[in-house]
Coordinates of C-alpha atoms in Angstrom, one line a residue:
X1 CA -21.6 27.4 -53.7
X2 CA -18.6 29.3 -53.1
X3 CA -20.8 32.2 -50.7
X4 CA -22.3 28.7 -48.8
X5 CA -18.5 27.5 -48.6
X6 CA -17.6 30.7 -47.0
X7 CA -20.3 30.7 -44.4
X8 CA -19.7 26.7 -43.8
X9 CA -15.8 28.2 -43.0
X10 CA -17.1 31.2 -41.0
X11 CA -19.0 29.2 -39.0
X12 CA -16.6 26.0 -38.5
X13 CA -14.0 28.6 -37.2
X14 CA -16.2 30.4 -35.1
X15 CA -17.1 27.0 -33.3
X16 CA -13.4 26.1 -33.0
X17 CA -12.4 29.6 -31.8
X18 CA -15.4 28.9 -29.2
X19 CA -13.7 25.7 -27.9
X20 CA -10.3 27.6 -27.4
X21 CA -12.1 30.3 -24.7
X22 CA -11.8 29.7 -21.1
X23 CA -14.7 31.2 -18.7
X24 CA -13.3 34.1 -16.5
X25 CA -14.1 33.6 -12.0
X26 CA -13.3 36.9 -10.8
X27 CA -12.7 37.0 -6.8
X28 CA -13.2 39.1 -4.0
X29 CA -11.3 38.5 -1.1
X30 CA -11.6 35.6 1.0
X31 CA -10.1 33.3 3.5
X32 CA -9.7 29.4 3.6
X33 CA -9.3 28.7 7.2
X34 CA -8.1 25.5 9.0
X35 CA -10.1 23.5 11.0
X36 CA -8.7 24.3 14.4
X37 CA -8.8 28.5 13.5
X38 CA -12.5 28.0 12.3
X39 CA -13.2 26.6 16.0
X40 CA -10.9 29.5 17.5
X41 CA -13.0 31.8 15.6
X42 CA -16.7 30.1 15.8
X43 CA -17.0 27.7 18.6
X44 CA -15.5 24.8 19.8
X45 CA -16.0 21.4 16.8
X46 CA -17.9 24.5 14.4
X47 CA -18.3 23.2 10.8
X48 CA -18.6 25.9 8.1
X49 CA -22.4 25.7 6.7
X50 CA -22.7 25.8 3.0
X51 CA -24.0 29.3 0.9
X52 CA -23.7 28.0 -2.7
X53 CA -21.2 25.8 -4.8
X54 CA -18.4 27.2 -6.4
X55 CA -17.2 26.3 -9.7
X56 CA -14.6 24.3 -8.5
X57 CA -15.9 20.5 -7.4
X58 CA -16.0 20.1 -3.5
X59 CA -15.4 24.4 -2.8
X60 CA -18.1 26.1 -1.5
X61 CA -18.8 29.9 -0.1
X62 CA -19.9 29.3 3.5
X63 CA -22.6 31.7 5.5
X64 CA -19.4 33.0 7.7
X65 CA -17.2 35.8 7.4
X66 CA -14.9 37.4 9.8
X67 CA -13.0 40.7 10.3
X68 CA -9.1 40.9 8.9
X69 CA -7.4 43.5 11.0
X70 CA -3.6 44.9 9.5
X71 CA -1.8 47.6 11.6
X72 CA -3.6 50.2 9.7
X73 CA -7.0 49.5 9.1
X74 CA -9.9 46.6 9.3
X75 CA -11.9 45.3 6.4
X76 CA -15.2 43.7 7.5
X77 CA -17.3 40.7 6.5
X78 CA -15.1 39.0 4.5
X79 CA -16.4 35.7 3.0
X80 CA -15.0 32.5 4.4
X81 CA -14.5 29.3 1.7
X82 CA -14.6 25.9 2.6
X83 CA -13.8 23.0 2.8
X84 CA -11.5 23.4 6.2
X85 CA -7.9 23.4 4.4
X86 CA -4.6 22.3 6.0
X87 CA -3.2 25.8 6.7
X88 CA -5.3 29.1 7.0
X89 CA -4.9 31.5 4.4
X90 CA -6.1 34.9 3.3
X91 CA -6.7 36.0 -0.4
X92 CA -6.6 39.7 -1.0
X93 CA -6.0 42.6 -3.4
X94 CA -2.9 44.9 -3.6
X95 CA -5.9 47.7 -3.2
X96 CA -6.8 46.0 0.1
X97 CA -2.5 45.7 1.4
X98 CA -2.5 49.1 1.2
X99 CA -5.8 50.2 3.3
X100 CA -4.6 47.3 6.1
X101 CA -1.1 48.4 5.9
X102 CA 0.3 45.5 5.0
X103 CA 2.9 44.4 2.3
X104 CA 1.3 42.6 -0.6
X105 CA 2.7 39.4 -2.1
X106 CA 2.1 37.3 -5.1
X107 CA 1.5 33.7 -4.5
X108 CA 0.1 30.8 -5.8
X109 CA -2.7 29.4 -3.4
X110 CA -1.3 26.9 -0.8
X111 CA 2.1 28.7 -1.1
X112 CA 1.9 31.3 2.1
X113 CA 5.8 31.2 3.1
X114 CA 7.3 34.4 3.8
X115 CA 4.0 36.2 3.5
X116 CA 2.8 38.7 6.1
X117 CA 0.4 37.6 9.1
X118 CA -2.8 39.4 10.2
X119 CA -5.4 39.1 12.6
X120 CA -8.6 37.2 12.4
X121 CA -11.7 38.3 14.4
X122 CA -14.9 36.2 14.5
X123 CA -17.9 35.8 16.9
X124 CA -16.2 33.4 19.5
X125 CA -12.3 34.5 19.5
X126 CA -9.5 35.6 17.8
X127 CA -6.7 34.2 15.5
X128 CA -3.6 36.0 15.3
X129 CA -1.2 34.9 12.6
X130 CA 2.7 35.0 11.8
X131 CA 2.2 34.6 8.0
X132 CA -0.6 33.6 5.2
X133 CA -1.9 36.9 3.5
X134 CA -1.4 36.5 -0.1
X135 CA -1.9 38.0 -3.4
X136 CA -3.3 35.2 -5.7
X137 CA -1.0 34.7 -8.5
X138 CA -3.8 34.9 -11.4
X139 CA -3.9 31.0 -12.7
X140 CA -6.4 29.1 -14.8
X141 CA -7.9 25.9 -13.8
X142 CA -8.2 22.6 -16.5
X143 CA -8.0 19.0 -16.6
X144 CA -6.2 17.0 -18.7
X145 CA -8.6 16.7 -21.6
X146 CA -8.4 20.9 -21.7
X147 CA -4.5 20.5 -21.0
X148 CA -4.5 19.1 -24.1
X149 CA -7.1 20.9 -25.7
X150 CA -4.9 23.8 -25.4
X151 CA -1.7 22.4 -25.7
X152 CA -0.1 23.2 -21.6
X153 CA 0.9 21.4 -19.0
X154 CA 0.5 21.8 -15.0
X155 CA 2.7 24.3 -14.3
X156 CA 3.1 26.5 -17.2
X157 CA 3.0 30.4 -17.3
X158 CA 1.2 31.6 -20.4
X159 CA -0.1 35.0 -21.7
X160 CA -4.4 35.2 -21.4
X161 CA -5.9 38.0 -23.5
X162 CA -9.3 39.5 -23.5
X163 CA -11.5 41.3 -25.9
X164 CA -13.9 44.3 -25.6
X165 CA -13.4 48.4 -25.4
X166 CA -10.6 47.9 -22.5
X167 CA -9.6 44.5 -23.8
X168 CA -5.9 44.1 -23.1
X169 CA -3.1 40.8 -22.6
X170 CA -2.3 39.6 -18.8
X171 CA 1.1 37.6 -18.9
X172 CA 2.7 35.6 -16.2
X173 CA -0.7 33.2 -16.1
X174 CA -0.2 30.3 -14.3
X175 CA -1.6 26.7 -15.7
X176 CA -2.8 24.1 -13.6
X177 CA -3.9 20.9 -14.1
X178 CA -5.9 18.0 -11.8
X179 CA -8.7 15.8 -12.6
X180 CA -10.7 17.3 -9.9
X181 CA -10.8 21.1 -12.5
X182 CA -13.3 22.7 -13.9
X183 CA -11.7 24.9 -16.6
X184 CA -11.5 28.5 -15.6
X185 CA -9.2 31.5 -15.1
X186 CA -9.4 32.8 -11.8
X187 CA -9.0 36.9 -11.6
X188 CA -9.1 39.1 -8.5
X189 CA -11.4 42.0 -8.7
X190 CA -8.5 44.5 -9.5
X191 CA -7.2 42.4 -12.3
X192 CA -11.3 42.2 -13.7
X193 CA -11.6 46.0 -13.5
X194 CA -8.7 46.9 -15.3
X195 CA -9.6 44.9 -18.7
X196 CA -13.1 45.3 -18.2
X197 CA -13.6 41.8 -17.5
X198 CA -17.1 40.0 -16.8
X199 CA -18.5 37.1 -14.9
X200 CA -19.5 36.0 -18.5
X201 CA -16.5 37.3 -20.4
X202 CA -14.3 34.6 -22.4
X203 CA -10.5 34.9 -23.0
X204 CA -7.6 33.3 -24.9
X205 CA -4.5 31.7 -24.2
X206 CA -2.1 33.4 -26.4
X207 CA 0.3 31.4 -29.2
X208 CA 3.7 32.0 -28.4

């Protein structure tokens, strides 16, 4: 009784450690565009058409992309999410700052003042703007059953960890919580690489 005792505990934690992983959404750039710039750049009363659902309820990856021009360099095709949003704004790496010669800055999404402007090219016009080039701050997504779950609250910066051969801590994780969530920690494609982070690679709040 006392090896079937041990298993019964093995397994009990192994099913609570699985309730306390988050799934990982690593993105590539991309650009949220408002309603006016997506006519500017597609045709007068466009609407964005749908590729696939993202994880988040309501967001989608639409067919369109454009072309982000800095003063040093372009970077083609990139992918353009909807829904139409109140304010444009453009989701890059520090890796892509540098090649379009731009000063990179670390935001949370929706939070594009004092960020650098670039310019948008698409198949019916051009959008040149003043600011809204960001760096996503790296931030996990929950409701309030997971806000619980985990024991955070909208708003909170926590430490995320990762296993694996290049397994590693991220700290400075931003927590936030709506009804609307699906949980997930969203990564950018530099942050991914560096840890060796998958599309189906799990991580951990840390305790403080």
């Amino acid at each position: 009784m006392d090896k079937l005792d041990a298993l019964l505990e093995k397994i009990l934690e192994a099913v609570e450690e699985k309730k306390l992983t988050i799934p990982v959404g690593i993105s590539n750039r991309h650009i949220h565009l408002k309603q006016e710039d997506i006519e500017t750049l597609f045709g007068k009363d466009y609407q964005l058409n749908k590729l696939k659902d993202l994880s988040q309820k309501g967001q989608f990856a639409a067919k369109e992309v454009v072309t982000i021009c800095g003063p040093k360099s372009i970077i083609e095709k990139v992918r353009v999410l909807g829904p139409a949003r109140k304010e444009t704004q453009i989701e890059v790496s520090i890796g892509d700052c540098l090649k379009l010669g731009i000063k990179g800055k670390v935001k949370m999404s929706g939070d594009i003042c004092e960020t650098p402007g670039i310019t948008l090219i698409g198949p019916k016009g051009t959008v040149v703007l003043s600011k809204g080039v960001i760096v996503s701050q790296r931030h996990i997504h929950m409701d309030e059953e997971d806000a619980k779950r985990f024991g955070v609250s909208n708003g909170d910066v926590v430490s995320i960890k990762v296993d694996g051969i290049r397994g590693g801590q991220y700290d400075n994780t931003c927590v936030r919580v709506d009804k609307s969530f699906t949980l997930e920690c969203h990564l950018d494609t530099e942050e991914a690489n560096a840890l060796g982070i998958e599309p189906n690679s799990k991580i951990k709040i840390m305790k403080k």
